[in-house]
Amino acid sequence: MTLQIIPTSPIDGQVPGTSGLRKKTHVFQQPHYLENYVQSIFDGIGGVVGKTLVLGGDGRYFNAQAAQVVLRMASANDAAKVIVGQNALLSTPAASRLIRKRGANGGIILSASHNPGGPDGDFGVKYNIANGGPAPEPVTSAITQAAAGITQYCILTAQDVDLSQPGLQDLHGMEVEVVDPVADYASLMEELFDFAAISALFQSGFTLRFDAMHAVTGPYASAILEDRLGASPGSVLNAVPLPDFGKGHPDPNPIWAKDLMDVMMGSDAPDFGAASDGDGDRNMIVGRGCYVTPSDSLAVLAANATLVPAYADGLKGVARSMPTSQAVDRVAEAQGLDCYATPTGWKFFGNLLDAGRATLCGEESAGTGSDHIREKDGLWAVLFWLNILAKRRMSVAEILADHWARFGRNYYSRHDYEALDTATAEALINDLRDRLPTLPGTTAGPLTMTEAEDFAYDDPVDGSRTTGQGLNIRFDGDARVMLRLSGTGTEGATLRVYLERFDAEALDLDAQAALAPVAAATEALTNLRARTGRDAPDVIT
Ligand code: G16
């Protein structure tokens, strides 16, 4: 084993987005690319001398090789210890849990989340801090700065570390501890939820189908849902993580989890369907004949939280990202809870959770979580729903109908226009931003605008201000649209259009029909079709 100091120079584009650095896999495989970024993380956090890190990934193509690079670089940079998931696997929530439980200084998660994997797919690297959460803005800025000024990186030349079995090993003076990726996480879930009630639900004949989408949640879901809770064998589908996710797109939404949707909308659907994404932090909830939007899911969890042992004493507060529907706001208002609206990105919830201001958080992008860790958590959301169903003994559709009858319904949908020409997408947003001050009081298609803002967030805990987080336009009739460019795509620009309209009376409309006036107003406001040359969104969630 020898320590090498390799001269290098900055590489364009090494700037983390909404959640870490995501690029095409072949970009990460270029000489020095991964090494430059890993060294920049180490330099950006003030070095790793004597520190303990957690390491794991979602099992996608290049995960195993990249993990070995991180280990050799951590050792060469004098880290004391790396705790790594067996076979370099850890779901994002399990990594967050491990960082917190073991008091690690931080962790590196190898994942591009729900983006497809494989040689032609995407790869990603995220850094999480000691609270277990995604690096906040000051840390990502420091990493970006380090990447922009990098001149060398340190790495060992060494054989690969055997990550196939749990246990302790030495890598040139650094301890490598290989751990079972599932055990700690599964124990935490057992502490939070009423496993006896959920087991009894399954014993009563309740049926479940969980689609792990060939991604990292498979081993977790099999161990918890089938082995511990007694869901019938085979309830978890696509349970073995594959490097290319079975050539699928591991994004749990009605488009990419279509097989599951077809089953759940069919005549002999199981009682409950769910799916998770590449790295296990997202979730999709479906009842028999009934899809639950992530925004409604958050609201239902908040309204029923006291049925879950961990939240039996009530919630400290709730938080949602700004584009997420205001369904949870109505629950918060009814329960007298504080409700925060943050920019998109789980990292913005960290301070609220650490400060004990919020217990539950959620995003329209299929993420829900709580203060049990500092990441969103797909399987946790599934268990939360199962706990509610076990206690209330109603169907998913009945629970939703009951919820809307109490609180009214926030019709909601997101329309995505993917792989747009970046300049075109940026011009569309910039033009609209320039017009914001003139919009209130004027009409757009069938609606009149009442407010228009370029969303900025003042963090109530650390006082920081984050600007330019999306254009939020409100219409009369309790409707709004928000537009922003995604920070997780790897090809051109993705324009996200978030549509919402509240209705206290008509609770059973088709969501797209209910939102048609908002969509028409948005088209009138942006001239989106002509400007992008697109007739329809690529993805509707
Ligand atoms: C990430 C972030 C989420 C965010 C989502 C979408 O999720 O962790 O907080 O809502 O991206 O971001 P954007 O709209 O910028 O594409 P994940 O599951 O991809 O890590």
XYZ file of C-alpha atoms and ligand atoms in Angstrom:
561
model
C 0.000 0.000 0.000
C 1.338 3.406 -0.884
C 0.000 6.866 -0.359
C -0.179 8.972 -3.484
C -0.699 12.688 -3.873
C -2.084 13.225 -7.369
C -1.861 16.694 -8.942
C -5.176 17.718 -10.497
C -7.100 20.787 -11.595
C -10.717 21.943 -11.182
C -13.357 20.281 -13.364
C -16.246 22.323 -14.707
C -19.698 21.673 -13.291
C -18.734 20.201 -9.918
C -21.507 22.102 -8.188
C -23.988 20.176 -6.016
C -27.678 20.655 -6.903
C -30.839 20.083 -4.873
C -29.347 16.908 -3.455
C -25.623 16.363 -4.027
C -23.717 16.164 -7.294
C -25.583 14.235 -10.004
C -24.180 13.581 -13.449
C -24.239 10.965 -16.151
C -22.349 7.874 -14.992
C -19.770 8.227 -17.754
C -19.006 11.730 -16.504
C -18.240 10.356 -13.033
C -16.087 7.649 -14.636
C -13.798 10.173 -16.321
C -10.249 10.274 -14.941
C -10.036 12.267 -11.679
C -13.743 13.219 -11.720
C -14.898 11.241 -8.687
C -11.578 11.737 -6.897
C -11.698 15.509 -7.398
C -15.175 15.698 -5.935
C -14.498 13.419 -2.972
C -11.361 15.428 -2.117
C -13.429 18.610 -2.441
C -15.935 17.240 0.058
C -13.112 16.422 2.459
C -11.485 19.827 1.977
C -14.844 21.637 2.137
C -15.621 20.166 5.566
C -12.211 21.071 6.935
C -10.505 17.744 6.333
C -11.289 14.292 7.724
C -8.253 13.746 9.957
C -9.350 11.596 12.902
C -12.996 11.658 11.778
C -15.529 8.849 11.441
C -17.617 8.673 8.291
C -20.510 6.513 7.142
C -20.449 5.230 3.561
C -22.993 3.435 1.401
C -25.028 3.714 -1.749
C -28.082 2.533 -3.616
C -26.330 -0.273 -5.472
C -26.446 1.322 -8.891
C -23.820 0.720 -11.560
C -20.407 2.088 -10.413
C -21.526 2.053 -6.734
C -19.081 -0.695 -5.743
C -16.041 0.821 -7.511
C -16.820 4.327 -6.242
C -17.093 3.053 -2.660
C -13.569 1.620 -2.925
C -12.267 4.977 -4.167
C -13.905 6.763 -1.213
C -12.376 4.264 1.224
C -8.880 4.646 -0.243
C -9.200 8.426 -0.211
C -10.590 8.536 3.342
C -7.625 6.486 4.517
C -5.140 8.620 2.591
C -6.708 11.729 4.141
C -6.214 10.231 7.634
C -9.807 9.506 8.579
C -10.008 7.378 11.735
C -12.832 5.134 10.631
C -15.405 4.467 7.926
C -18.580 2.539 8.724
C -19.748 1.052 5.443
C -22.835 -0.953 4.514
C -22.270 -4.553 3.459
C -21.564 -4.672 -0.280
C -21.434 -0.868 -0.136
C -25.243 -0.724 0.199
C -27.137 1.670 2.449
C -30.441 3.333 1.769
C -30.356 7.088 2.308
C -32.571 6.854 5.423
C -30.453 3.999 6.812
C -27.312 6.075 6.254
C -28.900 9.005 8.079
C -29.830 6.703 10.947
C -26.337 5.222 11.114
C -24.642 8.634 11.183
C -26.828 9.673 14.106
C -26.708 6.414 16.009
C -22.940 6.027 15.782
C -22.153 9.696 16.312
C -20.260 9.852 13.012
C -18.960 13.181 11.754
C -20.792 12.750 8.470
C -21.432 10.380 5.622
C -21.078 9.908 1.905
C -24.033 8.424 0.027
C -23.459 7.192 -3.507
C -26.761 7.726 -5.275
C -28.567 9.637 -7.968
C -31.796 8.834 -6.140
C -34.699 8.122 -8.497
C -32.684 8.805 -11.670
C -32.041 5.720 -13.843
C -28.747 3.875 -13.341
C -26.323 1.991 -15.595
C -23.479 3.033 -17.905
C -25.859 5.366 -19.756
C -27.754 6.364 -16.634
C -26.892 8.670 -13.771
C -24.596 8.561 -10.771
C -24.357 10.843 -7.773
C -22.506 11.664 -4.576
C -24.113 13.323 -1.567
C -22.532 14.442 1.668
C -24.562 14.341 4.887
C -23.512 16.145 8.056
C -23.313 14.933 11.652
C -27.049 15.363 12.297
C -27.613 12.782 9.543
C -29.101 15.311 7.140
C -28.092 16.577 3.713
C -25.332 19.175 3.784
C -26.913 22.620 4.163
C -26.076 25.562 1.913
C -22.947 26.806 3.754
C -21.420 23.316 3.546
C -22.311 22.772 -0.121
C -20.887 26.218 -0.884
C -17.630 25.308 0.848
C -17.477 22.067 -1.158
C -18.137 23.979 -4.379
C -15.363 26.420 -3.525
C -12.963 23.599 -2.748
C -13.797 21.949 -6.090
C -13.169 25.222 -7.895
C -9.705 25.576 -6.406
C -8.513 21.988 -6.161
C -4.873 21.272 -7.029
C -4.330 17.729 -5.704
C -5.989 14.733 -4.098
C -4.727 12.011 -1.787
C -5.403 8.332 -2.418
C -3.957 4.982 -1.449
C -2.951 2.395 -3.973
C -4.374 -0.737 -2.398
C -6.391 -3.864 -3.062
C -10.160 -3.506 -2.810
C -11.477 -3.881 0.737
C -13.693 -6.964 1.063
C -17.128 -5.523 1.829
C -19.020 -8.792 1.504
C -19.142 -9.670 5.229
C -19.801 -7.631 8.386
C -16.710 -7.091 10.530
C -13.679 -4.911 11.197
C -10.699 -4.423 8.897
C -7.697 -2.138 8.713
C -6.943 -0.006 5.684
C -3.521 1.558 6.185
C -4.289 2.668 9.736
C -7.963 3.491 9.129
C -10.613 1.185 10.583
C -13.232 -0.073 8.136
C -16.344 -1.486 9.797
C -18.679 -3.341 7.467
C -22.235 -3.429 8.872
C -25.514 -5.113 8.002
C -27.329 -2.294 6.158
C -30.785 -3.306 7.400
C -30.469 -4.219 11.103
C -30.256 -0.788 12.779
C -32.890 0.696 10.526
C -35.326 -2.150 11.110
C -34.923 -1.824 14.900
C -35.658 1.887 14.683
C -38.869 1.221 12.741
C -39.907 -1.268 15.411
C -39.405 1.417 18.075
C -41.509 3.972 16.204
C -44.509 1.972 15.024
C -47.053 -0.413 16.500
C -45.697 -3.605 14.961
C -48.181 -5.760 16.906
C -51.126 -3.882 15.390
C -49.669 -4.066 11.878
C -48.979 -7.800 12.266
C -52.562 -8.299 13.392
C -53.726 -6.427 10.300
C -51.818 -8.826 8.057
C -53.107 -11.796 10.032
C -56.649 -10.617 9.367
C -56.049 -11.117 5.626
C -54.976 -7.602 4.641
C -52.983 -7.700 1.417
C -50.050 -5.564 0.320
C -47.922 -5.104 -2.740
C -44.676 -3.185 -2.326
C -42.629 -2.470 -5.458
C -38.968 -2.017 -4.556
C -38.262 -1.210 -8.219
C -35.051 -3.307 -8.205
C -33.510 -0.664 -5.983
C -32.059 -0.462 -2.497
C -35.301 -0.732 -0.478
C -35.817 -4.373 -1.451
C -33.790 -5.918 1.388
C -35.299 -3.495 3.918
C -38.874 -4.094 2.775
C -38.483 -7.888 2.682
C -36.969 -7.952 6.173
C -39.528 -5.620 7.741
C -42.784 -6.213 5.852
C -42.525 -9.925 5.169
C -40.154 -11.335 7.804
C -41.049 -9.182 10.822
C -44.637 -8.105 10.138
C -45.948 -11.159 8.361
C -47.034 -9.808 4.980
C -47.401 -12.861 2.785
C -44.244 -13.978 0.954
C -44.055 -12.309 -2.437
C -45.717 -9.109 -1.218
C -42.441 -7.306 -1.933
C -41.744 -7.235 -5.673
C -38.472 -6.521 -7.474
C -36.711 -6.908 -4.142
C -33.162 -7.555 -5.337
C -31.178 -4.352 -6.004
C -29.763 -4.416 -9.543
C -27.060 -2.110 -10.934
C -29.382 -0.903 -13.708
C -32.598 -1.191 -11.644
C -33.806 -3.781 -14.128
C -33.545 -1.085 -16.830
C -36.319 0.753 -15.011
C -36.657 4.269 -13.716
C -36.826 3.875 -9.930
C -39.073 6.853 -9.336
C -42.200 5.925 -7.369
C -44.910 7.825 -9.200
C -47.860 6.735 -11.354
C -45.780 7.000 -14.535
C -42.693 5.034 -13.534
C -44.423 2.632 -11.162
C -47.063 1.896 -13.789
C -47.069 -1.868 -13.206
C -48.052 -1.304 -9.601
C -50.627 1.323 -10.567
C -52.216 -1.087 -13.053
C -52.521 -3.745 -10.371
C -53.936 -1.301 -7.834
C -56.533 0.013 -10.284
C -57.503 -3.537 -11.337
C -60.432 -5.620 -10.173
C -58.485 -7.875 -7.794
C -56.185 -5.241 -6.365
C -54.608 -5.802 -2.965
C -55.669 -3.562 -0.088
C -52.545 -1.437 -0.168
C -49.804 -0.653 -2.656
C -46.552 1.216 -2.192
C -43.232 1.795 -3.897
C -39.904 3.395 -3.094
C -37.119 4.881 -5.173
C -33.463 4.165 -5.996
C -32.065 5.105 -2.592
C -35.166 4.442 -0.499
C -36.087 7.937 0.606
C -39.143 8.481 -1.601
C -42.495 6.733 -1.395
C -45.696 6.272 -3.327
C -48.913 5.285 -1.557
C -51.830 3.699 -3.429
C -55.035 2.210 -2.142
C -57.317 -0.110 -4.044
C -58.467 2.067 -6.944
C -57.073 5.175 -5.294
C -53.765 7.032 -5.701
C -52.696 9.253 -2.805
C -50.743 12.350 -3.807
C -47.635 12.965 -1.704
C -49.167 16.230 -0.497
C -52.350 14.498 0.668
C -50.278 11.743 2.211
C -48.402 14.267 4.350
C -51.686 15.808 5.480
C -53.194 12.412 6.347
C -50.087 11.419 8.323
C -50.229 14.691 10.246
C -53.953 14.311 10.989
C -53.528 10.728 12.228
C -50.106 10.982 13.868
C -51.260 10.260 17.394
C -52.220 6.711 16.321
C -48.499 5.977 16.003
C -46.637 5.260 19.254
C -43.731 7.580 18.407
C -46.064 10.525 17.844
C -48.742 9.633 20.403
C -48.070 12.823 22.386
C -48.713 14.980 19.331
C -46.543 16.856 16.865
C -44.295 19.830 17.593
C -45.054 21.323 14.205
C -45.106 20.448 10.516
C -43.163 21.631 7.503
C -43.564 21.324 3.759
C -41.662 22.593 0.773
C -43.273 25.619 -0.837
C -44.445 23.776 -3.987
C -46.130 21.086 -1.854
C -49.884 21.539 -1.544
C -51.353 23.358 1.419
C -53.374 20.326 2.550
C -51.102 19.926 5.572
C -51.524 23.618 6.443
C -55.211 22.944 7.038
C -54.434 20.111 9.429
C -51.896 22.292 11.234
C -54.412 25.089 11.564
C -57.056 22.760 12.959
C -54.597 21.316 15.476
C -52.957 24.601 16.408
C -49.567 23.512 15.068
C -46.865 25.693 13.556
C -46.510 25.069 9.829
C -43.415 26.066 7.846
C -42.979 26.420 4.068
C -39.373 25.917 2.959
C -37.593 25.867 -0.396
C -37.404 22.548 -2.264
C -34.701 20.309 -0.801
C -34.748 18.192 2.326
C -31.738 20.100 3.647
C -34.019 23.013 4.518
C -35.915 20.911 7.080
C -32.767 20.104 9.090
C -32.758 23.222 11.265
C -36.492 22.954 12.014
C -36.097 19.325 13.055
C -32.937 19.967 15.093
C -34.586 22.890 16.870
C -37.671 20.833 17.725
C -39.945 23.136 15.748
C -41.265 20.442 13.406
C -41.863 16.719 13.808
C -43.229 15.838 10.359
C -41.969 17.159 7.037
C -42.959 16.435 3.481
C -42.536 17.340 -0.137
C -44.645 16.957 -3.241
C -41.738 15.036 -4.788
C -42.800 11.893 -2.896
C -40.782 12.580 0.224
C -42.091 12.360 3.767
C -40.187 12.019 6.997
C -39.942 12.960 10.642
C -37.468 13.813 13.357
C -36.481 10.125 13.702
C -33.708 10.830 11.163
C -32.765 13.819 9.016
C -33.742 12.461 5.589
C -37.028 11.637 4.009
C -37.846 7.997 4.467
C -39.815 5.832 2.030
C -40.401 2.719 4.092
C -41.155 4.790 7.195
C -44.016 6.438 5.278
C -45.337 3.026 4.246
C -45.208 1.806 7.849
C -46.936 5.008 9.018
C -49.817 4.310 6.634
C -49.960 0.660 7.689
C -50.062 1.748 11.334
C -52.987 4.092 10.578
C -54.820 1.411 8.585
C -54.245 -1.110 11.370
C -55.768 1.246 13.922
C -58.608 2.682 11.905
C -59.529 -0.457 9.953
C -60.761 1.599 7.006
C -59.624 1.414 3.397
C -57.194 3.963 1.956
C -60.040 5.440 -0.116
C -62.223 5.776 2.986
C -59.432 7.464 4.908
C -58.908 9.963 2.099
C -62.634 10.646 1.738
C -62.930 11.160 5.481
C -59.925 13.495 5.433
C -61.330 15.646 2.629
C -64.735 15.759 4.298
C -63.063 17.214 7.408
C -60.535 19.539 5.836
C -61.658 20.107 2.220
C -59.552 19.013 -0.740
C -56.473 20.641 -2.188
C -56.504 19.438 -5.793
C -52.909 19.170 -6.829
C -50.713 18.061 -9.709
C -47.174 18.616 -10.945
C -46.454 18.904 -14.656
C -42.835 18.318 -15.682
C -41.273 19.379 -18.971
C -38.010 17.469 -19.168
C -34.768 17.915 -21.090
C -35.689 21.379 -22.293
C -33.118 23.594 -23.893
C -31.568 25.258 -20.829
C -31.513 28.771 -22.291
C -35.182 28.508 -23.319
C -36.262 27.297 -19.876
C -34.226 29.948 -18.082
C -35.588 32.685 -20.339
C -39.160 31.576 -19.642
C -38.582 31.772 -15.888
C -36.631 35.025 -16.069
C -39.254 36.738 -18.213
C -42.002 35.735 -15.821
C -39.927 36.812 -12.833
C -39.490 40.257 -14.366
C -43.255 40.585 -14.768
C -44.196 39.469 -11.246
C -44.701 42.970 -9.768
C -47.204 43.846 -12.494
C -49.355 40.708 -12.228
C -51.596 41.102 -9.137
C -55.009 42.420 -10.152
C -54.645 41.340 -13.781
C -56.075 38.226 -15.414
C -54.396 35.192 -16.909
C -56.784 33.108 -19.017
C -59.828 32.391 -16.849
C -58.313 33.533 -13.534
C -57.376 36.766 -11.791
C -54.032 36.968 -10.054
C -53.943 38.158 -6.464
C -50.273 37.724 -5.483
C -47.022 36.996 -7.267
C -43.684 36.398 -5.541
C -40.223 35.061 -6.216
C -40.130 32.778 -3.191
C -37.432 33.508 -0.627
C -37.022 31.685 2.684
C -35.901 33.168 5.957
C -34.751 30.304 8.129
C -36.284 30.993 11.557
C -33.528 29.044 13.317
C -30.280 30.408 11.902
C -31.625 33.597 10.313
C -30.209 32.774 6.869
C -32.069 33.933 3.775
C -32.342 31.831 0.609
C -33.650 33.621 -2.467
C -34.850 32.679 -5.957
C -36.655 29.494 -4.933
C -39.489 29.496 -7.439
C -42.197 31.764 -8.815
C -45.379 31.493 -6.798
C -48.525 33.045 -8.242
C -51.864 33.042 -6.469
C -55.252 33.370 -8.159
C -58.611 34.218 -6.736
C -60.680 31.165 -5.918
C -57.949 29.750 -3.641
C -55.733 28.538 -6.475
C -52.067 28.940 -7.289
C -49.300 27.884 -9.613
C -45.623 27.642 -8.841
C -42.871 27.345 -11.459
C -39.239 26.434 -10.906
C -36.381 24.641 -12.589
C -35.371 21.297 -11.122
C -32.024 21.006 -9.381
C -31.683 17.253 -9.836
C -31.787 16.685 -13.604
C -28.712 15.746 -15.603
C -29.892 16.628 -19.103
C -30.865 20.136 -20.218
C -33.398 21.775 -17.910
C -36.532 20.353 -16.320
C -39.324 22.851 -15.788
C -41.657 21.946 -12.957
C -45.136 23.470 -12.911
C -47.022 22.891 -9.654
C -50.801 23.406 -9.843
C -53.131 23.667 -6.867
C -56.748 24.594 -6.174
C -58.746 24.229 -2.976
C -62.353 23.084 -2.934
C -64.357 22.601 0.236
C -67.474 21.240 -1.501
C -66.671 19.207 -4.631
C -64.434 16.459 -3.297
C -64.573 13.847 -6.057
C -63.478 15.672 -9.185
C -60.789 14.365 -11.475
C -57.658 16.259 -10.389
C -56.628 17.343 -13.901
C -60.171 18.537 -14.635
C -60.303 20.410 -11.331
C -56.994 22.070 -12.161
C -57.772 22.876 -15.797
C -58.419 26.586 -15.094
C -55.058 26.861 -13.312
C -53.314 25.112 -16.200
C -55.040 27.441 -18.680
C -53.993 30.464 -16.652
C -50.411 29.210 -16.587
C -50.357 28.747 -20.348
C -51.773 32.246 -20.837
C -49.158 33.625 -18.475
C -46.115 31.875 -19.914
C -46.918 30.906 -23.495
C -45.204 27.701 -22.459
C -46.236 25.522 -25.402
C -45.009 27.864 -28.078
C -41.826 28.723 -26.203
C -40.818 25.142 -25.446
C -42.372 23.470 -28.471
C -44.063 20.973 -26.171
C -47.751 20.110 -26.429
C -47.958 18.359 -23.101
C -45.870 17.638 -20.013
C -43.523 14.633 -20.097
C -44.564 13.563 -16.625
C -47.708 14.357 -14.659
C -47.771 13.414 -10.998
C -34.297 15.568 -4.086
C -34.363 16.367 -2.831
C -35.790 16.743 -2.538
C -36.404 17.455 -3.719
C -36.262 16.587 -4.951
C -36.717 17.285 -6.217
O -34.923 14.347 -3.890
O -33.852 15.641 -1.747
O -35.801 17.544 -1.403
O -37.746 17.727 -3.495
O -34.916 16.242 -5.146
O -35.872 18.351 -6.473
P -35.943 19.115 -7.841
O -37.360 19.591 -7.971
O -34.947 20.232 -7.689
O -35.603 18.150 -8.947
P -34.175 12.992 -4.231
O -35.126 11.922 -3.824
O -33.935 13.079 -5.711
O -32.909 13.051 -3.442
